[in-house]
Amino acid sequence: DQQVKQNSPSLSVQEGRISILNCDYTNSMFDYFLWYKKYPAEGPTFLISISSIKDKNEDGRFTVFLNKSAKHLSLHIVPSQPGDSAVYFCAASARQGAQKLVFGQGTRLTINP
Amino acid sequence: NAGVMQNPRHLVRRRGQEARLRCSPMKGHSHVYWYRQLPEEGLKFMVYLQKENIIDESGMPKERFSAEFPKEGPSILRIQQVVRGDSAAYFCASSPVAGTLNEQFFGPGTRLTVL
């Protein structure tokens, strides 16, 4: 049962353009969402998060949008840079109970010069 | 401030041997989480520990796997009698306080290969 889904295994974007990564979830108990970036042979690095009481959070080039009614969130990166090429994971958690993060399968983003 | 440390980075074991993976959380963090990543998949939660306590082990296989976080020293994930299906990347994460924002900081991982 995949509670967090990233339906695009890969995405290719031109340098300087906007990258949009999508994530869907099924568990209505999730109320905190995070995006992590991962390079090969390294651990995931936290990028940005959003609480369910918000619908948008922005940090520099990164913006996360949350649509609770659709159970959908997206990460926008603008402008995209070559160093953004990595695998991006969406993760979710519920404040109550366990602190575990539930991860999506990841989207491999490639920024082309 | 050093990040989350894991060792070894790479571990090779033959079937039937034991694997011990170590994790030192970030300074000031008392909550440790272990995740496993199989090839081409996302990270899957295994266990959540605080000092000397297992809080949630719902993701741990019932047999052969165990975890501890002693009062002194690193957290240990132990896999007994390893099988080929245990080959994966094992990531440890830590956080300072539970029950608030659930940002977790990850270590570089231990890549376990079972021959």
mmCIF file of C-alpha atoms in Angstrom:
data_model
loop_
_atom_site.group_PDB
_atom_site.id
_atom_site.type_symbol
_atom_site.label_atom_id
_atom_site.label_comp_id
_atom_site.label_asym_id
_atom_site.label_seq_id
_atom_site.Cartn_x
_atom_site.Cartn_y
_atom_site.Cartn_z
ATOM 1 C CA ASP A 1 0.000 0.000 0.000
ATOM 2 C CA GLN A 2 1.821 3.047 -1.309
ATOM 3 C CA GLN A 3 0.559 5.946 0.812
ATOM 4 C CA VAL A 4 2.842 8.499 -0.839
ATOM 5 C CA LYS A 5 3.250 8.361 -4.599
ATOM 6 C CA GLN A 6 5.522 10.134 -7.014
ATOM 7 C CA ASN A 7 4.219 9.036 -10.371
ATOM 8 C CA SER A 8 7.027 10.471 -12.486
ATOM 9 C CA PRO A 9 10.209 8.402 -12.132
ATOM 10 C CA SER A 10 12.176 10.999 -14.055
ATOM 11 C CA LEU A 11 12.003 14.587 -15.287
ATOM 12 C CA SER A 12 14.270 16.501 -17.625
ATOM 13 C CA VAL A 13 14.316 20.323 -17.594
ATOM 14 C CA GLN A 14 16.339 22.978 -19.360
ATOM 15 C CA GLU A 15 18.646 25.072 -17.208
ATOM 16 C CA GLY A 16 16.982 28.311 -16.173
ATOM 17 C CA ARG A 17 13.450 26.982 -16.597
ATOM 18 C CA ILE A 18 11.043 25.864 -13.883
ATOM 19 C CA SER A 19 11.112 22.310 -12.521
ATOM 20 C CA ILE A 20 7.845 20.982 -11.094
ATOM 21 C CA LEU A 21 7.867 17.753 -9.117
ATOM 22 C CA ASN A 22 4.603 16.214 -8.022
ATOM 23 C CA CYS A 23 3.518 14.032 -5.133
ATOM 24 C CA ASP A 24 0.181 12.492 -4.138
ATOM 25 C CA TYR A 25 -0.828 10.945 -0.845
ATOM 26 C CA THR A 26 -3.735 8.852 0.311
ATOM 27 C CA ASN A 27 -3.618 9.008 4.113
ATOM 28 C CA SER A 28 -5.743 11.897 5.403
ATOM 29 C CA MET A 29 -3.902 11.699 8.752
ATOM 30 C CA PHE A 30 -0.769 13.135 7.162
ATOM 31 C CA ASP A 31 -0.359 16.741 8.174
ATOM 32 C CA TYR A 32 3.295 17.503 7.605
ATOM 33 C CA PHE A 33 5.103 17.136 4.303
ATOM 34 C CA LEU A 34 8.762 17.353 3.392
ATOM 35 C CA TRP A 35 10.929 17.292 0.303
ATOM 36 C CA TYR A 36 14.376 15.741 0.361
ATOM 37 C CA LYS A 37 17.076 15.803 -2.283
ATOM 38 C CA LYS A 38 19.447 12.907 -2.714
ATOM 39 C CA TYR A 39 22.692 12.556 -4.628
ATOM 40 C CA PRO A 40 24.106 9.096 -5.440
ATOM 41 C CA ALA A 41 25.914 7.430 -2.544
ATOM 42 C CA GLU A 42 24.770 10.117 -0.103
ATOM 43 C CA GLY A 43 21.973 10.434 2.401
ATOM 44 C CA PRO A 44 18.863 12.514 1.714
ATOM 45 C CA THR A 45 19.213 16.229 2.407
ATOM 46 C CA PHE A 46 16.241 18.191 3.702
ATOM 47 C CA LEU A 47 15.018 20.887 1.301
ATOM 48 C CA ILE A 48 11.725 22.339 2.402
ATOM 49 C CA SER A 49 8.611 21.392 4.351
ATOM 50 C CA ILE A 50 5.011 22.455 4.747
ATOM 51 C CA SER A 51 2.415 22.000 7.438
ATOM 52 C CA SER A 52 -1.174 21.184 6.539
ATOM 53 C CA ILE A 53 -2.321 24.529 7.923
ATOM 54 C CA LYS A 54 -0.586 26.224 5.000
ATOM 55 C CA ASP A 55 -0.952 25.897 1.257
ATOM 56 C CA LYS A 56 2.385 27.371 0.250
ATOM 57 C CA ASN A 57 5.881 27.659 1.642
ATOM 58 C CA GLU A 58 8.775 29.371 -0.091
ATOM 59 C CA ASP A 59 12.518 29.256 0.506
ATOM 60 C CA GLY A 60 14.690 30.918 -2.107
ATOM 61 C CA ARG A 61 14.346 29.073 -5.400
ATOM 62 C CA PHE A 62 12.181 26.367 -3.830
ATOM 63 C CA THR A 63 8.426 26.587 -3.281
ATOM 64 C CA VAL A 64 6.153 23.832 -2.072
ATOM 65 C CA PHE A 65 2.419 23.936 -2.732
ATOM 66 C CA LEU A 66 -0.126 21.838 -0.853
ATOM 67 C CA ASN A 67 -3.638 21.073 -2.068
ATOM 68 C CA LYS A 68 -5.279 19.201 0.786
ATOM 69 C CA SER A 69 -8.579 18.563 -0.960
ATOM 70 C CA ALA A 70 -6.728 16.842 -3.802
ATOM 71 C CA LYS A 71 -4.157 15.282 -1.448
ATOM 72 C CA HIS A 72 -1.477 16.632 -3.718
ATOM 73 C CA LEU A 73 1.701 18.599 -3.252
ATOM 74 C CA SER A 74 4.283 19.912 -5.628
ATOM 75 C CA LEU A 75 7.798 21.296 -5.465
ATOM 76 C CA HIS A 76 8.728 24.153 -7.783
ATOM 77 C CA ILE A 77 12.348 24.996 -8.453
ATOM 78 C CA VAL A 78 12.982 28.208 -10.355
ATOM 79 C CA PRO A 79 15.312 28.883 -11.985
ATOM 80 C CA SER A 80 16.632 25.341 -12.316
ATOM 81 C CA GLN A 81 20.391 24.920 -12.082
ATOM 82 C CA PRO A 82 22.685 21.999 -13.073
ATOM 83 C CA GLY A 83 23.428 21.342 -9.388
ATOM 84 C CA ASP A 84 19.730 20.586 -8.881
ATOM 85 C CA SER A 85 20.154 17.322 -10.791
ATOM 86 C CA ALA A 86 19.398 14.652 -8.171
ATOM 87 C CA VAL A 87 16.641 12.355 -6.964
ATOM 88 C CA TYR A 88 13.871 14.166 -5.100
ATOM 89 C CA PHE A 89 11.790 12.410 -2.475
ATOM 90 C CA CYS A 90 8.488 13.549 -1.106
ATOM 91 C CA ALA A 91 7.776 12.433 2.493
ATOM 92 C CA ALA A 92 4.838 12.740 4.856
ATOM 93 C CA SER A 93 4.133 12.244 8.518
ATOM 94 C CA ALA A 94 1.270 12.449 10.985
ATOM 95 C CA ARG A 95 1.836 14.490 14.119
ATOM 96 C CA GLN A 96 -0.024 12.066 16.248
ATOM 97 C CA GLY A 97 1.522 8.720 16.967
ATOM 98 C CA ALA A 98 4.718 7.578 15.346
ATOM 99 C CA GLN A 99 7.252 10.033 14.057
ATOM 100 C CA LYS A 100 8.103 7.969 11.052
ATOM 101 C CA LEU A 101 8.333 9.507 7.618
ATOM 102 C CA VAL A 102 6.574 7.811 4.721
ATOM 103 C CA PHE A 103 8.485 8.355 1.488
ATOM 104 C CA GLY A 104 7.493 8.342 -2.143
ATOM 105 C CA GLN A 105 9.522 6.406 -4.682
ATOM 106 C CA GLY A 106 11.447 9.445 -5.836
ATOM 107 C CA THR A 107 11.762 11.457 -9.059
ATOM 108 C CA ARG A 108 15.105 11.747 -10.820
ATOM 109 C CA LEU A 109 15.515 15.338 -11.990
ATOM 110 C CA THR A 110 18.020 16.103 -14.724
ATOM 111 C CA ILE A 111 18.829 19.720 -15.559
ATOM 112 C CA ASN A 112 20.197 20.098 -19.076
ATOM 113 C CA PRO A 113 22.598 22.963 -19.857
ATOM 114 C CA ASN B 1 28.534 20.715 14.287
ATOM 115 C CA ALA B 2 29.056 17.266 12.821
ATOM 116 C CA GLY B 3 26.145 15.707 11.009
ATOM 117 C CA VAL B 4 24.739 12.232 11.449
ATOM 118 C CA MET B 5 27.555 9.704 11.212
ATOM 119 C CA GLN B 6 27.172 6.158 10.012
ATOM 120 C CA ASN B 7 29.711 3.386 9.784
ATOM 121 C CA PRO B 8 30.756 1.445 8.002
ATOM 122 C CA ARG B 9 29.842 3.103 4.713
ATOM 123 C CA HIS B 10 30.083 -0.206 2.902
ATOM 124 C CA LEU B 11 29.666 -3.661 4.385
ATOM 125 C CA VAL B 12 29.982 -7.003 2.626
ATOM 126 C CA ARG B 13 28.722 -10.146 4.303
ATOM 127 C CA ARG B 14 28.188 -13.731 3.232
ATOM 128 C CA ARG B 15 24.842 -15.375 3.716
ATOM 129 C CA GLY B 16 24.372 -16.468 7.318
ATOM 130 C CA GLN B 17 26.746 -13.913 8.819
ATOM 131 C CA GLU B 18 25.787 -11.025 11.075
ATOM 132 C CA ALA B 19 25.763 -7.369 10.057
ATOM 133 C CA ARG B 20 26.126 -4.510 12.547
ATOM 134 C CA LEU B 21 25.412 -0.984 11.395
ATOM 135 C CA ARG B 22 26.238 1.990 13.596
ATOM 136 C CA CYS B 23 24.730 5.453 13.774
ATOM 137 C CA SER B 24 25.801 8.455 15.811
ATOM 138 C CA PRO B 25 23.119 11.169 15.792
ATOM 139 C CA MET B 26 23.790 14.857 15.497
ATOM 140 C CA LYS B 27 24.936 16.521 18.689
ATOM 141 C CA GLY B 28 21.953 17.331 20.858
ATOM 142 C CA HIS B 29 19.648 14.897 19.062
ATOM 143 C CA SER B 30 18.123 12.148 21.146
ATOM 144 C CA HIS B 31 15.807 10.594 18.559
ATOM 145 C CA VAL B 32 17.087 8.113 16.000
ATOM 146 C CA TYR B 33 15.311 6.532 13.056
ATOM 147 C CA TRP B 34 16.425 3.753 10.728
ATOM 148 C CA TYR B 35 15.257 3.464 7.113
ATOM 149 C CA ARG B 36 16.042 0.971 4.375
ATOM 150 C CA GLN B 37 16.214 1.711 0.672
ATOM 151 C CA LEU B 38 16.050 -1.096 -1.836
ATOM 152 C CA PRO B 39 17.313 -0.391 -5.370
ATOM 153 C CA GLU B 40 15.069 1.957 -7.345
ATOM 154 C CA GLU B 41 12.699 2.419 -4.408
ATOM 155 C CA GLY B 42 12.010 5.036 -1.788
ATOM 156 C CA LEU B 43 13.128 4.845 1.803
ATOM 157 C CA LYS B 44 11.079 2.584 4.067
ATOM 158 C CA PHE B 45 10.819 3.228 7.793
ATOM 159 C CA MET B 46 12.144 0.480 10.031
ATOM 160 C CA VAL B 47 12.413 1.660 13.625
ATOM 161 C CA TYR B 48 12.335 4.763 15.819
ATOM 162 C CA LEU B 49 14.325 4.889 19.046
ATOM 163 C CA GLN B 50 15.036 7.245 21.862
ATOM 164 C CA LYS B 51 17.819 6.697 24.377
ATOM 165 C CA GLU B 52 17.371 3.183 25.801
ATOM 166 C CA ASN B 53 13.852 2.888 24.367
ATOM 167 C CA ILE B 54 12.301 1.522 21.196
ATOM 168 C CA ILE B 55 9.360 3.782 20.407
ATOM 169 C CA ASP B 56 8.110 2.321 17.129
ATOM 170 C CA GLU B 57 9.412 -0.817 15.439
ATOM 171 C CA SER B 58 6.463 -1.330 13.126
ATOM 172 C CA GLY B 59 8.713 -1.394 10.052
ATOM 173 C CA MET B 60 11.179 -3.942 11.354
ATOM 174 C CA PRO B 61 11.039 -7.513 10.050
ATOM 175 C CA LYS B 62 9.915 -9.770 12.882
ATOM 176 C CA GLU B 63 12.922 -12.031 12.698
ATOM 177 C CA ARG B 64 16.685 -11.488 12.477
ATOM 178 C CA PHE B 65 16.521 -7.703 12.840
ATOM 179 C CA SER B 66 17.037 -5.770 16.055
ATOM 180 C CA ALA B 67 17.956 -2.222 17.028
ATOM 181 C CA GLU B 68 19.178 -0.464 20.113
ATOM 182 C CA PHE B 69 20.157 3.026 21.215
ATOM 183 C CA PRO B 70 22.036 2.690 24.499
ATOM 184 C CA LYS B 71 22.546 5.427 27.025
ATOM 185 C CA GLU B 72 26.130 5.747 25.887
ATOM 186 C CA GLY B 73 27.370 5.168 22.373
ATOM 187 C CA PRO B 74 25.834 4.926 18.940
ATOM 188 C CA SER B 75 22.609 3.335 17.832
ATOM 189 C CA ILE B 76 23.104 -0.167 16.406
ATOM 190 C CA LEU B 77 21.034 -1.926 13.775
ATOM 191 C CA ARG B 78 21.800 -5.626 13.887
ATOM 192 C CA ILE B 79 20.899 -8.140 11.216
ATOM 193 C CA GLN B 80 21.491 -11.775 12.074
ATOM 194 C CA GLN B 81 21.915 -14.556 9.514
ATOM 195 C CA VAL B 82 21.822 -12.194 6.574
ATOM 196 C CA VAL B 83 20.210 -13.249 3.308
ATOM 197 C CA ARG B 84 20.631 -11.800 -0.193
ATOM 198 C CA GLY B 85 17.360 -9.887 0.151
ATOM 199 C CA ASP B 86 18.909 -7.841 2.970
ATOM 200 C CA SER B 87 21.197 -6.156 0.444
ATOM 201 C CA ALA B 88 20.184 -2.498 0.526
ATOM 202 C CA ALA B 89 21.206 0.951 1.683
ATOM 203 C CA TYR B 90 20.424 1.535 5.347
ATOM 204 C CA PHE B 91 20.007 5.138 6.425
ATOM 205 C CA CYS B 92 19.927 6.538 9.901
ATOM 206 C CA ALA B 93 18.306 9.870 10.714
ATOM 207 C CA SER B 94 18.102 11.932 13.879
ATOM 208 C CA SER B 95 15.949 14.729 15.194
ATOM 209 C CA PRO B 96 16.164 16.926 18.282
ATOM 210 C CA VAL B 97 12.608 16.805 19.592
ATOM 211 C CA ALA B 98 9.706 14.586 18.718
ATOM 212 C CA GLY B 99 6.139 15.793 18.524
ATOM 213 C CA THR B 100 6.917 19.063 16.786
ATOM 214 C CA LEU B 101 8.204 19.582 13.283
ATOM 215 C CA ASN B 102 9.305 16.235 11.976
ATOM 216 C CA GLU B 103 12.379 17.298 10.098
ATOM 217 C CA GLN B 104 14.907 14.498 10.248
ATOM 218 C CA PHE B 105 18.565 14.775 9.341
ATOM 219 C CA PHE B 106 20.026 11.822 7.506
ATOM 220 C CA GLY B 107 23.418 10.197 7.574
ATOM 221 C CA PRO B 108 25.283 9.056 4.443
ATOM 222 C CA GLY B 109 24.033 5.491 4.747
ATOM 223 C CA THR B 110 25.569 2.035 4.974
ATOM 224 C CA ARG B 111 25.452 -0.030 1.814
ATOM 225 C CA LEU B 112 25.107 -3.666 2.738
ATOM 226 C CA THR B 113 25.929 -6.298 0.156
ATOM 227 C CA VAL B 114 25.183 -9.926 0.928
ATOM 228 C CA LEU B 115 27.063 -12.417 -1.217
#
